CSV table of C-alpha atoms in Angstrom, one decimal:
chain,number,residue,atom,x,y,z
A,1,MET,CA,86.6,146.1,-145.5
A,2,ASN,CA,87.0,146.6,-141.8
A,3,ILE,CA,88.4,149.7,-140.1
A,4,THR,CA,89.5,150.3,-136.5
A,5,LEU,CA,89.3,153.9,-135.2
A,6,HIS,CA,91.5,154.9,-132.3
A,7,HIS,CA,90.4,158.1,-130.7
A,8,PRO,CA,89.6,159.6,-134.1
A,9,THR,CA,89.0,163.2,-135.1
A,10,PHE,CA,86.7,164.6,-137.7
A,11,ALA,CA,87.4,167.2,-140.5
A,12,SER,CA,86.5,170.7,-139.4
A,13,GLU,CA,85.2,171.7,-142.8
A,14,VAL,CA,83.1,169.5,-145.0
A,15,VAL,CA,81.2,170.0,-148.3
A,16,ALA,CA,77.9,168.1,-148.2
A,17,PRO,CA,77.5,165.4,-150.9
A,18,THR,CA,74.7,166.1,-153.4
A,19,SER,CA,71.3,165.0,-152.2
A,20,LYS,CA,70.7,161.7,-153.7
A,21,SER,CA,66.9,162.3,-153.3
A,22,ALA,CA,67.3,165.5,-155.4
A,23,ALA,CA,69.7,163.9,-157.9
A,24,HIS,CA,67.4,160.8,-158.5
A,25,ARG,CA,64.5,163.2,-159.4
A,26,VAL,CA,66.4,165.6,-161.6
A,27,LEU,CA,68.1,162.8,-163.6
A,28,ILE,CA,64.8,161.1,-164.2
A,29,ALA,CA,63.2,164.3,-165.4
A,30,ALA,CA,66.2,165.1,-167.6
A,31,ALA,CA,66.0,161.7,-169.2
A,32,PHE,CA,62.4,162.5,-170.5
A,33,ALA,CA,62.9,166.2,-171.3
A,34,ASN,CA,62.8,167.8,-174.7
A,35,ALA,CA,66.6,168.5,-174.9
A,36,PRO,CA,69.8,167.6,-173.1
A,37,SER,CA,70.5,168.8,-169.6
A,38,ARG,CA,73.7,169.1,-167.5
A,39,VAL,CA,73.4,168.1,-163.8
A,40,ARG,CA,76.1,169.0,-161.2
A,41,VAL,CA,76.8,166.4,-158.6
A,42,THR,CA,79.3,165.9,-155.8
A,43,GLY,CA,80.0,162.5,-154.1
A,44,ALA,CA,77.4,160.5,-156.0
A,45,GLY,CA,77.1,157.0,-154.6
A,46,ALA,CA,75.8,153.6,-155.6
A,47,ASP,CA,72.1,154.6,-155.5
A,48,ILE,CA,72.6,157.4,-158.0
A,49,ALA,CA,74.6,155.0,-160.1
A,50,ALA,CA,71.7,152.6,-160.1
A,51,THR,CA,69.3,155.2,-161.4
A,52,ILE,CA,71.8,156.2,-164.1
A,53,ARG,CA,72.1,152.5,-165.1
A,54,CYS,CA,68.3,152.2,-165.4
A,55,LEU,CA,67.9,155.4,-167.4
A,56,THR,CA,70.7,154.4,-169.8
A,57,GLY,CA,69.2,150.9,-170.0
A,58,LEU,CA,66.0,152.6,-171.3
A,59,GLY,CA,67.8,154.6,-173.9
A,60,ALA,CA,69.2,157.8,-172.3
A,61,VAL,CA,72.8,158.7,-172.8
A,62,ILE,CA,74.5,160.0,-169.6
A,63,THR,CA,78.1,161.2,-169.9
A,64,GLU,CA,80.2,162.2,-166.9
A,65,HIS,CA,82.6,165.1,-167.1
A,66,PRO,CA,84.7,165.2,-163.8
A,67,ASP,CA,86.0,168.5,-162.4
A,68,LYS,CA,89.2,169.0,-160.4
A,69,ASP,CA,87.3,169.7,-157.2
A,70,GLY,CA,85.9,166.1,-157.1
A,71,SER,CA,82.5,167.1,-158.4
A,72,ALA,CA,81.2,166.3,-161.9
A,73,TRP,CA,78.8,167.4,-164.6
A,74,LEU,CA,76.4,164.7,-165.8
A,75,GLU,CA,75.3,165.4,-169.3
A,76,VAL,CA,71.9,163.8,-170.0
A,77,THR,CA,70.7,163.2,-173.5
A,78,PRO,CA,67.0,162.3,-173.3
A,79,ILE,CA,65.4,159.0,-174.3
A,80,VAL,CA,64.1,159.2,-177.9
A,81,ALA,CA,62.9,155.6,-178.5
A,82,PRO,CA,62.6,153.7,-175.2
A,83,VAL,CA,64.1,150.2,-175.2
A,84,HIS,CA,61.6,147.4,-175.0
A,85,ASN,CA,62.0,144.6,-172.4
A,86,ALA,CA,65.1,146.1,-171.0
A,87,LEU,CA,67.1,144.5,-168.1
A,88,LEU,CA,67.4,147.2,-165.5
A,89,ASP,CA,69.8,146.8,-162.5
A,90,CYS,CA,68.5,148.6,-159.5
A,91,GLY,CA,71.3,147.4,-157.2
A,92,GLU,CA,70.0,147.8,-153.6
A,93,SER,CA,68.3,151.2,-154.3
A,94,GLY,CA,64.7,151.2,-153.2
A,95,SER,CA,64.2,154.7,-154.6
A,96,THR,CA,65.4,153.6,-158.1
A,97,LEU,CA,63.1,150.5,-158.1
A,98,ARG,CA,60.0,152.3,-156.8
A,99,PHE,CA,60.5,155.3,-159.2
A,100,MET,CA,61.3,153.3,-162.3
A,101,VAL,CA,58.7,150.6,-162.1
A,102,PRO,CA,55.7,153.0,-162.7
A,103,ILE,CA,57.8,154.9,-165.2
A,104,VAL,CA,58.3,151.7,-167.3
A,105,ALA,CA,54.6,151.1,-166.9
A,106,ALA,CA,53.8,154.5,-168.3
A,107,LEU,CA,56.1,153.9,-171.3
A,108,GLY,CA,54.5,150.5,-171.9
A,109,THR,CA,57.9,149.0,-172.9
A,110,GLY,CA,58.1,146.3,-170.3
A,111,ALA,CA,61.3,145.5,-168.3
A,112,THR,CA,62.8,143.2,-165.8
A,113,PHE,CA,64.4,144.8,-162.7
A,114,ILE,CA,67.3,143.2,-161.0
A,115,ARG,CA,67.0,143.6,-157.2
A,116,ARG,CA,70.1,143.0,-155.0
A,117,GLY,CA,70.6,142.7,-151.2
A,118,ARG,CA,67.4,143.0,-149.2
A,119,LEU,CA,65.6,144.9,-152.1
A,120,PRO,CA,63.5,141.8,-153.0
A,121,GLU,CA,62.1,141.8,-149.5
A,122,ARG,CA,61.0,145.4,-149.5
A,123,PRO,CA,57.3,145.8,-150.2
A,124,MET,CA,55.9,146.9,-153.6
A,125,GLU,CA,52.3,147.1,-152.3
A,126,PRO,CA,50.1,149.0,-152.6
A,127,LEU,CA,51.9,150.3,-155.7
A,128,ALA,CA,51.7,146.9,-157.6
A,129,SER,CA,47.9,146.7,-157.0
A,130,GLU,CA,47.3,150.2,-158.3
A,131,LEU,CA,49.3,149.5,-161.4
A,132,LEU,CA,47.4,146.3,-162.0
A,133,ALA,CA,44.1,148.2,-161.7
A,134,HIS,CA,45.4,150.3,-164.7
A,135,GLY,CA,46.6,147.6,-166.9
A,136,VAL,CA,50.2,146.8,-165.7
A,137,LYS,CA,51.2,143.5,-164.1
A,138,SER,CA,54.3,143.0,-162.0
A,139,THR,CA,55.7,139.5,-161.3
A,140,ASP,CA,58.2,138.4,-158.7
A,141,ASN,CA,60.7,136.0,-160.2
A,142,ALA,CA,62.5,133.1,-158.4
A,143,ASP,CA,65.9,134.8,-158.9
A,144,GLY,CA,64.7,137.9,-157.0
A,145,SER,CA,64.1,140.1,-160.1
A,146,LEU,CA,60.8,141.8,-160.9
A,147,THR,CA,59.2,141.8,-164.3
A,148,VAL,CA,56.7,144.5,-165.4
A,149,ARG,CA,54.4,144.2,-168.4
A,150,GLY,CA,51.6,146.3,-169.8
A,151,LYS,CA,50.9,150.0,-170.3
A,152,LEU,CA,49.3,152.5,-168.0
A,153,THR,CA,46.3,154.4,-169.2
A,154,ALA,CA,45.4,157.9,-168.0
A,155,GLY,CA,42.7,158.2,-165.4
A,156,ASP,CA,42.0,158.3,-161.7
A,157,TYR,CA,44.7,156.8,-159.4
A,158,SER,CA,44.7,156.4,-155.6
A,159,ILE,CA,47.4,155.2,-153.2
A,160,ALA,CA,47.9,155.0,-149.5
A,161,ALA,CA,50.6,157.5,-148.5
A,162,ASN,CA,51.6,155.9,-145.2
A,163,VAL,CA,53.7,153.1,-146.6
A,164,SER,CA,56.3,154.9,-148.7
A,165,SER,CA,56.5,158.3,-150.3
A,166,GLN,CA,58.6,156.6,-153.0
A,167,PHE,CA,55.4,155.1,-154.4
A,168,VAL,CA,53.9,158.5,-154.7
A,169,THR,CA,57.0,159.9,-156.4
A,170,GLY,CA,57.0,157.0,-158.9
A,171,LEU,CA,53.4,157.7,-159.8
A,172,LEU,CA,53.9,161.4,-160.1
A,173,PHE,CA,56.7,160.8,-162.6
A,174,ALA,CA,54.7,158.1,-164.5
A,175,LEU,CA,51.5,160.1,-164.8
A,176,SER,CA,53.5,163.1,-166.0
A,177,LEU,CA,54.7,161.1,-168.9
A,178,LEU,CA,51.2,160.2,-170.2
A,179,ASP,CA,49.7,162.2,-173.0
A,180,ALA,CA,46.4,162.8,-171.3
A,181,PRO,CA,45.7,164.2,-167.8
A,182,SER,CA,45.3,162.0,-164.7
A,183,VAL,CA,44.4,162.5,-161.1
A,184,LEU,CA,46.3,161.0,-158.2
A,185,THR,CA,44.7,160.9,-154.8
A,186,LEU,CA,46.6,160.1,-151.6
A,187,THR,CA,44.8,158.3,-148.8
A,188,GLY,CA,45.7,157.7,-145.2
A,189,GLU,CA,48.3,159.6,-143.2
A,190,ILE,CA,51.0,161.1,-145.5
A,191,GLU,CA,54.4,160.1,-144.2
A,192,SER,CA,57.8,161.6,-145.5
A,193,ALA,CA,55.8,164.4,-147.1
A,194,PRO,CA,58.9,166.5,-147.8
A,195,TYR,CA,60.1,163.9,-150.3
A,196,ILE,CA,56.8,164.4,-152.2
A,197,ASP,CA,57.5,168.1,-152.2
A,198,MET,CA,60.9,167.4,-153.7
A,199,THR,CA,59.3,165.5,-156.6
A,200,VAL,CA,56.9,168.3,-157.2
A,201,ASN,CA,59.8,170.8,-157.2
A,202,ALA,CA,61.8,168.6,-159.7
A,203,LEU,CA,58.8,168.5,-162.1
A,204,ALA,CA,58.3,172.2,-161.7
A,205,ALA,CA,61.9,172.8,-162.7
A,206,PHE,CA,61.1,171.1,-166.0
A,207,GLY,CA,57.9,173.1,-166.5
A,208,ALA,CA,55.5,170.2,-165.5
A,209,ALA,CA,54.5,171.0,-162.0
A,210,PRO,CA,51.3,169.1,-161.0
A,211,MET,CA,48.3,171.1,-159.7
A,212,ARG,CA,47.6,170.0,-156.2
A,213,THR,CA,45.1,170.8,-153.5
A,214,ALA,CA,46.1,172.8,-150.4
A,215,ASP,CA,46.2,169.6,-148.2
A,216,GLY,CA,48.5,167.8,-150.6
A,217,ARG,CA,46.2,164.9,-151.3
A,218,ILE,CA,45.0,165.4,-154.8
A,219,TYR,CA,47.3,165.9,-157.8
A,220,ARG,CA,46.3,166.7,-161.4
A,221,LEU,CA,49.0,166.1,-163.9
A,222,GLY,CA,50.0,164.7,-167.4
A,223,GLY,CA,49.7,165.9,-170.9
A,224,CYS,CA,52.5,168.5,-170.4
A,225,ALA,CA,55.9,168.0,-172.0
A,226,LEU,CA,59.0,168.2,-169.7
A,227,ARG,CA,61.3,171.0,-170.8
A,228,THR,CA,64.9,171.2,-169.6
A,229,PRO,CA,66.1,174.3,-167.8
A,230,GLY,CA,69.6,173.5,-169.2
A,231,ARG,CA,71.8,173.3,-166.1
A,232,LEU,CA,70.7,172.0,-162.8
A,233,TYR,CA,72.5,172.1,-159.4
A,234,PRO,CA,70.8,169.6,-157.0
A,235,GLU,CA,71.3,170.7,-153.5
A,236,GLY,CA,73.5,169.3,-150.8
A,237,ASP,CA,72.2,166.3,-148.8
A,238,PHE,CA,71.0,166.8,-145.3
A,239,SER,CA,70.7,163.1,-144.6
A,240,GLY,CA,74.4,162.8,-145.4
A,241,ALA,CA,75.3,166.1,-143.7
A,242,ALA,CA,73.7,164.8,-140.5
A,243,PHE,CA,76.8,162.7,-139.8
A,244,PRO,CA,79.4,165.5,-139.9
A,245,LEU,CA,76.9,167.8,-138.1
A,246,ALA,CA,76.6,165.1,-135.4
A,247,ALA,CA,80.4,165.0,-135.2
A,248,GLY,CA,80.4,168.6,-134.3
A,249,ALA,CA,77.8,168.0,-131.6
A,250,ILE,CA,79.5,165.0,-129.8
A,251,GLY,CA,83.1,165.4,-130.8
A,252,LYS,CA,85.8,167.6,-129.4
A,253,SER,CA,85.6,170.5,-131.9
A,254,ALA,CA,83.2,172.3,-134.2
A,255,VAL,CA,82.4,171.1,-137.7
A,256,THR,CA,81.2,173.3,-140.6
A,257,VAL,CA,79.2,171.8,-143.4
A,258,SER,CA,78.8,173.8,-146.6
A,259,GLY,CA,76.8,173.3,-149.9
A,260,LEU,CA,73.4,173.2,-148.2
A,261,SER,CA,70.2,175.0,-149.0
A,262,LEU,CA,68.7,176.3,-145.8
A,263,ASP,CA,65.3,176.7,-147.4
A,264,SER,CA,65.3,173.1,-148.6
A,265,ALA,CA,62.3,170.9,-148.9
A,266,GLN,CA,64.3,167.9,-147.6
A,267,GLY,CA,62.7,166.5,-144.5
A,268,ASP,CA,66.1,165.6,-143.1
A,269,MET,CA,66.9,169.3,-142.7
A,270,GLU,CA,65.1,168.6,-139.4
A,271,ILE,CA,68.5,167.5,-138.1
A,272,LEU,CA,69.3,171.2,-137.4
A,273,SER,CA,66.3,171.7,-135.1
A,274,LEU,CA,66.9,168.4,-133.5
A,275,LEU,CA,70.5,169.2,-132.7
A,276,GLU,CA,69.3,172.4,-131.1
A,277,ARG,CA,66.7,170.6,-129.1
A,278,PHE,CA,69.5,168.2,-127.9
A,279,GLY,CA,71.4,171.3,-126.7
A,280,ALA,CA,74.1,171.6,-129.4
A,281,ALA,CA,75.3,175.0,-130.6
A,282,VAL,CA,74.1,175.4,-134.2
A,283,HIS,CA,75.0,178.4,-136.3
A,284,LYS,CA,73.4,178.8,-139.7
A,285,ASN,CA,74.7,181.0,-142.5
A,286,GLU,CA,72.1,181.4,-145.1
A,287,ALA,CA,74.3,183.6,-147.3
A,288,THR,CA,76.9,180.8,-147.7
A,289,GLY,CA,74.6,177.8,-147.3
A,290,SER,CA,76.7,176.5,-144.4
A,291,VAL,CA,76.0,175.2,-140.9
A,292,THR,CA,78.5,175.1,-138.0
A,293,VAL,CA,77.8,172.8,-135.0
A,294,SER,CA,79.8,173.0,-131.9
A,295,PRO,CA,79.9,170.8,-128.8
A,296,ALA,CA,77.7,171.7,-125.8
A,297,PRO,CA,76.1,169.8,-122.9
A,298,LEU,CA,73.4,167.6,-124.5
A,299,HIS,CA,70.2,166.3,-122.9
A,300,GLY,CA,67.6,163.7,-124.0
A,301,ILE,CA,64.5,164.5,-126.0
A,302,ASP,CA,61.5,162.9,-127.5
A,303,ILE,CA,61.6,162.4,-131.3
A,304,ASP,CA,58.7,161.5,-133.7
A,305,ALA,CA,60.6,160.0,-136.7
A,306,ARG,CA,57.7,159.5,-139.1
A,307,GLN,CA,58.9,162.2,-141.5
A,308,ILE,CA,62.6,161.6,-140.9
A,309,PRO,CA,63.3,157.8,-140.5
A,310,ASP,CA,66.7,157.9,-142.2
A,311,LEU,CA,68.0,160.1,-139.3
A,312,VAL,CA,67.3,157.6,-136.6
A,313,PRO,CA,70.7,155.8,-136.5
A,314,ILE,CA,72.7,159.0,-136.0
A,315,LEU,CA,70.1,160.5,-133.7
A,316,ALA,CA,70.5,157.3,-131.5
A,317,VAL,CA,74.2,157.9,-131.3
A,318,ILE,CA,73.7,161.5,-130.2
A,319,ALA,CA,71.1,160.4,-127.7
A,320,ALA,CA,73.5,157.9,-126.1
A,321,THR,CA,75.9,160.7,-125.3
A,322,ALA,CA,73.1,163.0,-124.0
A,323,ARG,CA,72.2,163.3,-120.3
A,324,GLY,CA,68.9,161.6,-119.5
A,325,VAL,CA,66.6,159.5,-121.8
A,326,THR,CA,65.6,159.9,-125.4
A,327,HIS,CA,62.5,158.2,-126.9
A,328,ILE,CA,62.3,157.7,-130.7
A,329,THR,CA,58.9,156.7,-132.1
A,330,GLY,CA,57.2,156.4,-135.5
A,331,ALA,CA,60.1,154.6,-137.2
A,332,ALA,CA,58.5,151.2,-137.9
A,333,ARG,CA,59.4,151.4,-141.6
A,334,LEU,CA,63.1,151.2,-140.7
A,335,ARG,CA,62.7,147.4,-140.3
A,336,LEU,CA,62.5,147.1,-144.1
A,337,LYS,CA,65.5,149.2,-145.1
A,338,GLU,CA,69.0,147.9,-146.1
A,339,SER,CA,68.9,146.2,-142.7
A,340,ASP,CA,66.3,146.1,-139.9
A,341,ARG,CA,67.5,149.5,-138.8
A,342,ILE,CA,65.8,149.5,-135.5
A,343,ALA,CA,67.5,146.3,-134.6
A,344,THR,CA,70.9,147.1,-136.1
A,345,THR,CA,70.9,150.6,-134.5
A,346,ALA,CA,70.3,149.0,-131.1
A,347,ALA,CA,72.9,146.4,-131.8
A,348,MET,CA,75.5,149.0,-132.7
A,349,LEU,CA,74.9,151.0,-129.5
A,350,ARG,CA,75.0,147.9,-127.3
A,351,ALA,CA,78.3,146.8,-129.0
A,352,LEU,CA,79.8,150.1,-127.9
A,353,GLY,CA,78.5,149.9,-124.3
A,354,GLY,CA,75.3,151.9,-124.8
A,355,ARG,CA,72.0,151.3,-123.1
A,356,VAL,CA,69.1,151.0,-125.5
A,357,THR,CA,65.7,149.2,-125.7
A,358,GLU,CA,63.9,148.4,-128.9
A,359,THR,CA,60.2,149.1,-129.2
A,360,ALA,CA,57.9,148.1,-132.1
A,361,ASP,CA,58.4,151.4,-133.8
A,362,GLY,CA,61.5,152.9,-132.3
A,363,LEU,CA,64.1,153.0,-129.6
A,364,THR,CA,64.5,154.2,-126.0
A,365,ILE,CA,68.1,155.3,-125.4
A,366,GLU,CA,69.6,156.1,-122.0
A,367,SER,CA,72.7,158.2,-121.3
A,368,SER,CA,75.7,156.0,-121.5
A,369,VAL,CA,79.5,156.0,-121.3
A,370,LEU,CA,80.5,154.5,-124.6
A,371,THR,CA,83.4,152.1,-124.1
A,372,GLY,CA,84.2,151.0,-127.6
A,373,GLY,CA,83.9,147.7,-129.3
A,374,THR,CA,83.1,146.1,-132.7
A,375,VAL,CA,80.2,147.2,-134.8
A,376,ASP,CA,78.7,145.0,-137.4
A,377,GLY,CA,77.8,147.4,-140.3
A,378,ALA,CA,75.1,145.0,-141.5
A,379,ASN,CA,75.7,146.1,-145.1
A,380,ASP,CA,74.0,149.3,-144.1
A,381,HIS,CA,75.6,152.7,-144.9
A,382,ARG,CA,73.8,154.5,-142.1
A,383,ILE,CA,74.8,152.0,-139.5
A,384,VAL,CA,78.5,152.1,-140.6
A,385,MET,CA,78.6,155.9,-140.5
A,386,SER,CA,76.8,156.1,-137.2
A,387,GLY,CA,79.3,153.7,-135.6
A,388,ALA,CA,82.2,155.8,-136.9
A,389,ILE,CA,80.7,159.0,-135.5
A,390,ALA,CA,80.1,157.2,-132.1
A,391,ALA,CA,83.9,156.5,-132.1
A,392,LEU,CA,84.6,160.2,-131.6
A,393,CYS,CA,83.5,159.9,-128.0
A,394,THR,CA,84.3,156.3,-127.0
A,395,LYS,CA,86.9,155.4,-124.3
A,396,GLY,CA,88.4,152.6,-126.4
A,397,ASP,CA,88.8,151.7,-130.0
A,398,VAL,CA,85.9,151.1,-132.4
A,399,THR,CA,86.2,148.5,-135.2
A,400,ILE,CA,83.6,148.7,-137.9
A,401,LEU,CA,82.9,145.7,-140.1
A,402,GLY,CA,81.8,146.2,-143.7
A,403,THR,CA,82.7,149.8,-144.2
A,404,GLU,CA,82.4,149.5,-148.0
A,405,ALA,CA,78.6,150.0,-147.4
A,406,VAL,CA,79.2,153.8,-147.4
A,407,SER,CA,79.6,153.7,-151.2
A,408,LYS,CA,75.8,153.6,-151.3
A,409,SER,CA,75.4,157.2,-150.3
A,410,TYR,CA,78.7,158.8,-149.1
A,411,PRO,CA,81.7,157.3,-150.8
A,412,ALA,CA,84.2,159.9,-149.4
A,413,PHE,CA,83.0,159.5,-145.8
A,414,PHE,CA,86.1,157.8,-144.4
A,415,GLU,CA,88.3,160.4,-145.9
A,416,LEU,CA,86.9,162.8,-143.3
A,417,ILE,CA,87.6,160.8,-140.1
A,418,HIS,CA,91.1,160.1,-138.9
A,419,SER,CA,92.5,157.9,-136.1
A,420,ALA,CA,95.0,159.3,-133.6
A,421,ASP,CA,97.6,156.7,-134.8
């Protein structure tokens, strides 16, 4: 579906969708706990649906109980006897695939994972090699699916932490399910470390927190049953909230986003300090878990995106409206997302009249007068939403192609933005 935005406005008050990073982790832990759990979610998208499909495919029972406010309780009845050789549909969710492959390996049940979109192109190394070293083989099939066979044994594991924190999370969950203790060592530079912290927090909520060294490199875990806390309330999503918060910074009026935890382990909470560095007026209310961002004169900054790659497209939009030049570095992994996000972010800004230069691992963005134009959403939810936010300050109309991509993470997004017509 294509949408044309004519001098749009953004909602002044927004409830953040549930963090899909937190929801993935809580749902997985609940599926292997000792008793049923109830998980509160708001605005769950296609990626969470993919994790639910895989967990139910393995034998969990997950029932949705909608509430009048648009949120829902997900009742999770744990897996008792895992299904063998299950067919598990990951959709386009990299998190689902990279979490569930080592989990299936720990169960020893075998499975074939359906991978859609660009997911077959996204790397599984060094995870696949580490699993193979411990008795589990993964095979890429001609139809794009991935088959996993074998059973992990407890022992010493090691993985490079500079490729994807998702590999680390998958192993932390998998080794937690083994009857005997294991040790996981992280090598190289640890990127997206806050996501690893979120995994540790999820396991801790179920009484199975791993022991780890102060530098976060060595984890001892396994041999400890997961026990449900009963009801869980995954926090609001800062990566989703970044879009309405940016609307407050570059639009014509303030935007307040509620439902956030201001002591969150989410790396994308960095959006708050980045908005302040750009010069936006940011007011945080810790008592209510809300943040209000108001327009103010913005200026260019330098951004190291190694720990916050998902924020790059919307940061690039903010940068295009800021005086001076912004340099974004450390984002090379974005080339292997739903789209090549460095290239598609640059294309989005150029289509709207922006001035941007690609580098190997990022972007250089110069202050621009955005004229409007047509944005190819590239089947990428973050490109679609970033283009829509950019429309708040363009001289002319903005047409966005493929807006259905927002269903991946923020299905209600276009209910918040309204054209002048």
